[in-house]
CSV table of C-alpha atoms in Angstrom, one decimal:
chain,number,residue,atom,x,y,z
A,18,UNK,CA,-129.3,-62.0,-3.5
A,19,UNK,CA,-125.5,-61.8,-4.0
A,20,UNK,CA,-123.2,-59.9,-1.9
A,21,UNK,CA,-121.2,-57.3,-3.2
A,22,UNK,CA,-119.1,-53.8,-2.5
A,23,UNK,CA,-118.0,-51.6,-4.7
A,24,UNK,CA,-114.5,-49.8,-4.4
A,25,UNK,CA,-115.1,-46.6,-4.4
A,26,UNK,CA,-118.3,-44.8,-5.7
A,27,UNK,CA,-117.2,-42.4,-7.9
A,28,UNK,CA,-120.1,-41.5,-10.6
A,29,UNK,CA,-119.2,-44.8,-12.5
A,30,UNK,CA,-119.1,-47.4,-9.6
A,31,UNK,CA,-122.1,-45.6,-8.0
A,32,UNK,CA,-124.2,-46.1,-11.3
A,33,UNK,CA,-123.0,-49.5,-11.3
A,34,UNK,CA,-124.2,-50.5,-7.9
A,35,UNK,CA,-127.7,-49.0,-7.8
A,36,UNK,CA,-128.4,-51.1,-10.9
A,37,UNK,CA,-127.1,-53.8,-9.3
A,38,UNK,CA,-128.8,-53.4,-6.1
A,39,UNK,CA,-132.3,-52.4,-8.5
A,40,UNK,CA,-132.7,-56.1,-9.5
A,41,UNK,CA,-132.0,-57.5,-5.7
A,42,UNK,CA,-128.2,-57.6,-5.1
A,43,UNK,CA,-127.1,-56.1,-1.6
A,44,UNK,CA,-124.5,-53.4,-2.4
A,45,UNK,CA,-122.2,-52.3,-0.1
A,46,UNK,CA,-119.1,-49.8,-0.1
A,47,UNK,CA,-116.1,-48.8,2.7
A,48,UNK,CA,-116.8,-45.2,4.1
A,49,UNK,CA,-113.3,-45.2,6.0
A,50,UNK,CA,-111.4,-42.3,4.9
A,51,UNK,CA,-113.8,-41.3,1.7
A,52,UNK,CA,-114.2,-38.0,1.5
A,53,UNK,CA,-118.0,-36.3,1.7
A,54,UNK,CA,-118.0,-36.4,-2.2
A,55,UNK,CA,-118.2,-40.2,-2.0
A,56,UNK,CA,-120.6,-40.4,0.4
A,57,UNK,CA,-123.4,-38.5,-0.9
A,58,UNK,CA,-122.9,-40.9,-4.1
A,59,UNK,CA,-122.9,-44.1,-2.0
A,60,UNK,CA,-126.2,-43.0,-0.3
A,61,UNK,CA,-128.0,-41.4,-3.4
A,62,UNK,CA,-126.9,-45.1,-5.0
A,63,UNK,CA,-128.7,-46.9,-1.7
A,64,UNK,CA,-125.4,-48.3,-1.0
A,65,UNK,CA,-124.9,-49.5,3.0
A,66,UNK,CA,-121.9,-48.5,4.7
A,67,UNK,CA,-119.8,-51.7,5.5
A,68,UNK,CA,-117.0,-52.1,8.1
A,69,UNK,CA,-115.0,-54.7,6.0
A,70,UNK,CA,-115.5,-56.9,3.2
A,71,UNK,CA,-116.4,-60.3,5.3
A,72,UNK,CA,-119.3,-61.7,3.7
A,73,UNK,CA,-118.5,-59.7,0.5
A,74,UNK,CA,-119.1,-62.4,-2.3
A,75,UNK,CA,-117.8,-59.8,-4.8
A,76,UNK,CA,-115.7,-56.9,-4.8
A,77,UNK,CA,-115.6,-54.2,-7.8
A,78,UNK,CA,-112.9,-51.6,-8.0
A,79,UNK,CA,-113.6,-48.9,-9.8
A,80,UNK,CA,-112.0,-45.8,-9.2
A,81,UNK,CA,-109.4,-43.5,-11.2
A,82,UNK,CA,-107.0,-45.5,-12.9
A,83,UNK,CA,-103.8,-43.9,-10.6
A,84,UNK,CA,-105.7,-45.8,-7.9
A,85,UNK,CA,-106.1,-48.8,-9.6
A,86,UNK,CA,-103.3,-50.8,-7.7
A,87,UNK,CA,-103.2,-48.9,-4.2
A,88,UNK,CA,-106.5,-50.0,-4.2
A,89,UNK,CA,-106.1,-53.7,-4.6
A,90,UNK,CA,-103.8,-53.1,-2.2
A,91,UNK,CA,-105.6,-52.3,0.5
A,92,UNK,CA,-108.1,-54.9,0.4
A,93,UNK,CA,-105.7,-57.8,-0.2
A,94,UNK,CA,-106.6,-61.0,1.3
A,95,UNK,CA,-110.1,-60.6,0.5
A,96,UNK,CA,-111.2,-64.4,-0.3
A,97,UNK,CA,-113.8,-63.6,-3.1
A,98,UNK,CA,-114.1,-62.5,-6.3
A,99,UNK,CA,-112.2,-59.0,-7.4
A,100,UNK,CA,-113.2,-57.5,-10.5
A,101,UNK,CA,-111.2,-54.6,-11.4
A,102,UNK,CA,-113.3,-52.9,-13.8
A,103,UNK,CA,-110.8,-49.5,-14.1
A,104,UNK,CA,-109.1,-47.6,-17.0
A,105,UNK,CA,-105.8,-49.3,-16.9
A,106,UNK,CA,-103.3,-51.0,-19.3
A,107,UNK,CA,-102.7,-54.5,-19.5
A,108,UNK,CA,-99.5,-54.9,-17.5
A,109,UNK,CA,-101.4,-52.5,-15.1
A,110,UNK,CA,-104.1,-55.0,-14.9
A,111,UNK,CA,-101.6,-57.8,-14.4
A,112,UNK,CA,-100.2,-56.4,-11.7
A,113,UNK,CA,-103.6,-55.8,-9.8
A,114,UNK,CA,-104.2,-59.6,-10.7
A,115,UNK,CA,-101.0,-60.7,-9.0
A,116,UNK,CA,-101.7,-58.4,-5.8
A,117,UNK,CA,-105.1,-60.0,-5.4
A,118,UNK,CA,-104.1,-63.7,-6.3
A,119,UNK,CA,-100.6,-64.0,-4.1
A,120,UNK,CA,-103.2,-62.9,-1.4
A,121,UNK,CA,-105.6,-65.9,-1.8
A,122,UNK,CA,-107.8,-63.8,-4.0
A,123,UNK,CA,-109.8,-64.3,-7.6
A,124,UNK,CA,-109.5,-61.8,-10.0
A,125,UNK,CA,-111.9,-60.9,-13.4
A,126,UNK,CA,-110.6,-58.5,-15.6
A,127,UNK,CA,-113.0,-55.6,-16.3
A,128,UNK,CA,-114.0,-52.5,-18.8
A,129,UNK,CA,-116.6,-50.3,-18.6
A,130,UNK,CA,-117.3,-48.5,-22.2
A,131,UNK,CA,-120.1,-46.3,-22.0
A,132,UNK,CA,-121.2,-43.6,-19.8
A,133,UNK,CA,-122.4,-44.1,-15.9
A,134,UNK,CA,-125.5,-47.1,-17.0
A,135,UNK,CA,-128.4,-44.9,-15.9
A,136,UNK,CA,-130.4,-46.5,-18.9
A,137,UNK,CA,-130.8,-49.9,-20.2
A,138,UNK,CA,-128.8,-49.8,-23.3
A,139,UNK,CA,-126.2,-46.9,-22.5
A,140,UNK,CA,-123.3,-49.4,-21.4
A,141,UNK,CA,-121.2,-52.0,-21.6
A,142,UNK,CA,-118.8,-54.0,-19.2
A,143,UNK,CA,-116.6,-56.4,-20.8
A,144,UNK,CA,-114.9,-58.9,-18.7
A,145,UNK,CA,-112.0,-61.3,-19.2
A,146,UNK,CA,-110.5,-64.3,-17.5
A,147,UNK,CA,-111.4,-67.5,-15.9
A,148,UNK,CA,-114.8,-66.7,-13.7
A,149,UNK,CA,-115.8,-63.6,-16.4
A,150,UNK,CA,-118.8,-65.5,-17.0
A,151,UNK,CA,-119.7,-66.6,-13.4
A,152,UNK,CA,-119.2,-62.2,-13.1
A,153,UNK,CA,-121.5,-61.5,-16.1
A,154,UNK,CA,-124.1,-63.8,-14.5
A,155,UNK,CA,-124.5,-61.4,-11.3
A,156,UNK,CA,-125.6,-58.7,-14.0
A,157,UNK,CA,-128.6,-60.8,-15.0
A,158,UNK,CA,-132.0,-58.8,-15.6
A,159,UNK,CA,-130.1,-55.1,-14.9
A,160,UNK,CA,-129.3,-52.5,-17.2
A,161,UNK,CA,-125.7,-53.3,-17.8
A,162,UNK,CA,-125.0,-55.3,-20.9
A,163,UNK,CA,-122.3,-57.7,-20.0
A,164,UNK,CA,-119.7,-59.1,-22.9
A,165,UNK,CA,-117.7,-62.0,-22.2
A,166,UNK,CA,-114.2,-61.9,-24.0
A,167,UNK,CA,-111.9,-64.6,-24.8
A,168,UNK,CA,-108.1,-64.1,-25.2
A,169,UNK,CA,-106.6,-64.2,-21.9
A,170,UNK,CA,-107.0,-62.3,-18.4
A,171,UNK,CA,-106.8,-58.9,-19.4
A,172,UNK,CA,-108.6,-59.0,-22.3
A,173,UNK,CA,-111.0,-56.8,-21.1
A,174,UNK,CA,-108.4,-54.0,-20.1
A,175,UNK,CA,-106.8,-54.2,-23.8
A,176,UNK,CA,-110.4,-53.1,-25.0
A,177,UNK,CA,-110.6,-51.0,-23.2
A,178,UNK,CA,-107.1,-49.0,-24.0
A,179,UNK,CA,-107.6,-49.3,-27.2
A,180,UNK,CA,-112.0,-48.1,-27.5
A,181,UNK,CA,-110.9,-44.7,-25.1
A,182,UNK,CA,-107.8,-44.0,-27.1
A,183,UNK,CA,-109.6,-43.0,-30.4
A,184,UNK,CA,-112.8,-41.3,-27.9
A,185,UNK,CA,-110.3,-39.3,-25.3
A,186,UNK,CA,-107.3,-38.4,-27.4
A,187,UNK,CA,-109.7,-37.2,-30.5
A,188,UNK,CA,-111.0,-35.4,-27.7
A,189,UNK,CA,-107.8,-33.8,-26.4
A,190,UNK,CA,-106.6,-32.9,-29.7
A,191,UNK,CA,-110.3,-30.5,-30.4
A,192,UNK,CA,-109.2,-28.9,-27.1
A,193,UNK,CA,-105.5,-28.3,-28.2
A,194,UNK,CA,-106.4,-27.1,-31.8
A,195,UNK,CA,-109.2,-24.8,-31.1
A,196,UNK,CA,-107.0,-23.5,-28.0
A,197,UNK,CA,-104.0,-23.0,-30.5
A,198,UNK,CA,-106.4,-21.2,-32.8
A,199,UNK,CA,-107.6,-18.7,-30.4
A,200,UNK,CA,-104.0,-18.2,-29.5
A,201,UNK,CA,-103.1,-17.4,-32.8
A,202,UNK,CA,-105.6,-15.4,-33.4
A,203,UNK,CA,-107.4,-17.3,-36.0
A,204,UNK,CA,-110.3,-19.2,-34.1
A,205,UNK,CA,-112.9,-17.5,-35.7
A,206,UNK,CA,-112.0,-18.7,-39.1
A,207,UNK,CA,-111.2,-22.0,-38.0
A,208,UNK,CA,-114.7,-22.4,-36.8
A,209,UNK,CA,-116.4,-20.9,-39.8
A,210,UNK,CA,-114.4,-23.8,-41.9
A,211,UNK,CA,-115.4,-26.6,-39.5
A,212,UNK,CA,-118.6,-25.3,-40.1
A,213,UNK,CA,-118.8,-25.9,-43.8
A,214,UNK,CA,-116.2,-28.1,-44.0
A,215,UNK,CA,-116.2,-30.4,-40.5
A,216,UNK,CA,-119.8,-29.6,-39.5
A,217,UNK,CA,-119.9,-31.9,-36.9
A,218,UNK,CA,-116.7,-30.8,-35.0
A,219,UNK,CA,-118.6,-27.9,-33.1
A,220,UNK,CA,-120.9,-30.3,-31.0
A,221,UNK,CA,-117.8,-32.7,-30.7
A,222,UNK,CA,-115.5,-29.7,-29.6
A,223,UNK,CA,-118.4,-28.8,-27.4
A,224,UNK,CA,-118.4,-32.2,-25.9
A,225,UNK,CA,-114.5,-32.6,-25.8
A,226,UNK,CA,-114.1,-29.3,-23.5
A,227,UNK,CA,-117.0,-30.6,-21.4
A,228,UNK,CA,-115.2,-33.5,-20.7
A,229,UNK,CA,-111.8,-31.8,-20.3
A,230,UNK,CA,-113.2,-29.4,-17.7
A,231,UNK,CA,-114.9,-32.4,-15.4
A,232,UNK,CA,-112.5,-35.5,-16.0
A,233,UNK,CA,-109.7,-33.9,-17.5
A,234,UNK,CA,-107.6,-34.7,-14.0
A,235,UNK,CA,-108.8,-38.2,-14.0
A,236,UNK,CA,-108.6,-38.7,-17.8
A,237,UNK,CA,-104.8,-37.8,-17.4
A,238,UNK,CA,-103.9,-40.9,-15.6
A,239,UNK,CA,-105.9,-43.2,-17.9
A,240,UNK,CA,-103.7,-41.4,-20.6
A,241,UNK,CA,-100.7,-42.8,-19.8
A,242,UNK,CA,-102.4,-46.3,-18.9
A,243,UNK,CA,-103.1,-45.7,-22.9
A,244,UNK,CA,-99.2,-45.0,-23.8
A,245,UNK,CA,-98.3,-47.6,-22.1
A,246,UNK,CA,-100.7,-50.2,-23.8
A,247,UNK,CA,-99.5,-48.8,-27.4
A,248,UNK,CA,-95.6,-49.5,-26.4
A,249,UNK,CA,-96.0,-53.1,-25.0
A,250,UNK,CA,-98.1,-53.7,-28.2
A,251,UNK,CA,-94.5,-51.6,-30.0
A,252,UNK,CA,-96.9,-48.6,-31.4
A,253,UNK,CA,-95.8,-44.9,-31.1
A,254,UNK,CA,-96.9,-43.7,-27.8
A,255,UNK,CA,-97.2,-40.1,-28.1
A,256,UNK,CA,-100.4,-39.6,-29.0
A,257,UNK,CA,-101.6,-41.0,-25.8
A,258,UNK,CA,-98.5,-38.9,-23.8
A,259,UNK,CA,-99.8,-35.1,-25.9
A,260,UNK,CA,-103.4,-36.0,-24.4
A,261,UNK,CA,-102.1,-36.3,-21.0
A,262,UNK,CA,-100.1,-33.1,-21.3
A,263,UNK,CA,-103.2,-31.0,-22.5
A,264,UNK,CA,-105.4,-33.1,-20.0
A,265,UNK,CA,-103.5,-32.2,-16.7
A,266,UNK,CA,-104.5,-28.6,-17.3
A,267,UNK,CA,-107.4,-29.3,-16.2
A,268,UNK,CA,-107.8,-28.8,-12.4
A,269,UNK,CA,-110.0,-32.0,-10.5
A,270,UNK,CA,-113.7,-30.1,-9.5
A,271,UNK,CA,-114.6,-29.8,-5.7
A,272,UNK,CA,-117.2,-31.9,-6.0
A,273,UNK,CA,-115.1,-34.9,-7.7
């Protein structure tokens, strides 16, 4: 049994620690100032309330990506291992690594690519850096498939960027278009022609406002993790900056 917590349940990190604690592991998370939202995820998860991280072996953050670094943050100085497993650009990344290793802490770069892993086979979580693989070995036997990349410490973050950049600004521009359409009073036809012509844009327009409606707040932060990614690796960052504009429309739900 290895000790871990996870920081802080959202729908991802509480997926991610009830298949952890399914094969054995004792999961743990930080009720302080989490709202009721949280909670009821953390309990559904059979997560246990913890007071600190003390005999925390392993501490996963994942959280919205404009938390990312407040949240190493707050737990700096914890001795273990800190995998940051959130939507967040390279030099993002770096700077959660320095936070946690000026403070006498390890850090593993992480990237979740799939939806919450609810099912074996669903998900992925690609890790980077020195102890990836000692990380990858704590998923042993659950139903997270772990991927071990080579090519530096944020390796995993870089794949990540790049993976939800094609998913999530595809996914933006259905929304603008078919919103554009509507407005200028042609939406009707437009649909008729993806229908002969793109017949597989109504289900991914579908999908896309779905998506918008319940993670367009939080998408809108991993957005510009994405522009910033494409300028440090000198590509045109405006995609990535539209996707955030049509994203932030979209008001965070209550139960978030």
């Amino acid at each position: 049994m290895t000790r871990i917590a996870i920081l802080h349940p959202g729908q991802m990190g509480a997926a991610v620690g009830r298949a952890l604690s399914d094969v054995g592991h004792h999961v743990g998370w930080l009720p302080a100032g989490r709202g009721p939202g949280t909670r009821r995820r953390a309990e559904e998860a059979g997560l246990h309330p913890l007071r600190d991280l003390d005999d925390r072996e392993f501490v996963f953050s994942i959280c919205p990506p404009a938390a990312a670094l407040d949240t190493a943050r707050a737990v700096a100085g914890f001795p273990g291992v800190y995998v940051d497993a959130n939507a967040i650009s390279p030099a993002t990344a770096g700077a959660v690594a320095t936070v946690i290793r000026d403070a006498g802490g390890q850090y593993v770069d992480g990237g979740v690519i799939g939806p919450p892993p609810r099912l074996a086979g669903t998900s992925r979580l690609y890790l980077s850096g020195r102890l990836a693989t000692t990380v990858a070995d704590v998923f042993a036997g659950t139903r997270i498939e772990t991927v071990v990349l080579e090519g530096g410490d944020v390796a995993a973050s870089a794949l990540k960027m790049t993976y939800a950049a094609w998913t999530k600004i595809t996914a933006a521009l259905l929304v603008s278009l078919r919103r554009a359409a509507q407005d200028l009073g042609v939406e009707d036809a437009l649909v008729a022609e993806w229908a002969r012509s793109q017949p597989d844009l109504a289900a991914r327009y579908a999908a896309a406002l779905d998506a918008a409606t319940h993670k367009g707040w939080r998408w809108t932060a991993e957005m510009r993790e994405i522009a910033l990614t494409l300028v440090e690796a000198g590509e045109p960052a405006g995609f990535a900056d539209a996707a955030a504009q049509q994203f932030s429309q979209w008001p965070r739900p209550a139960d978030a």
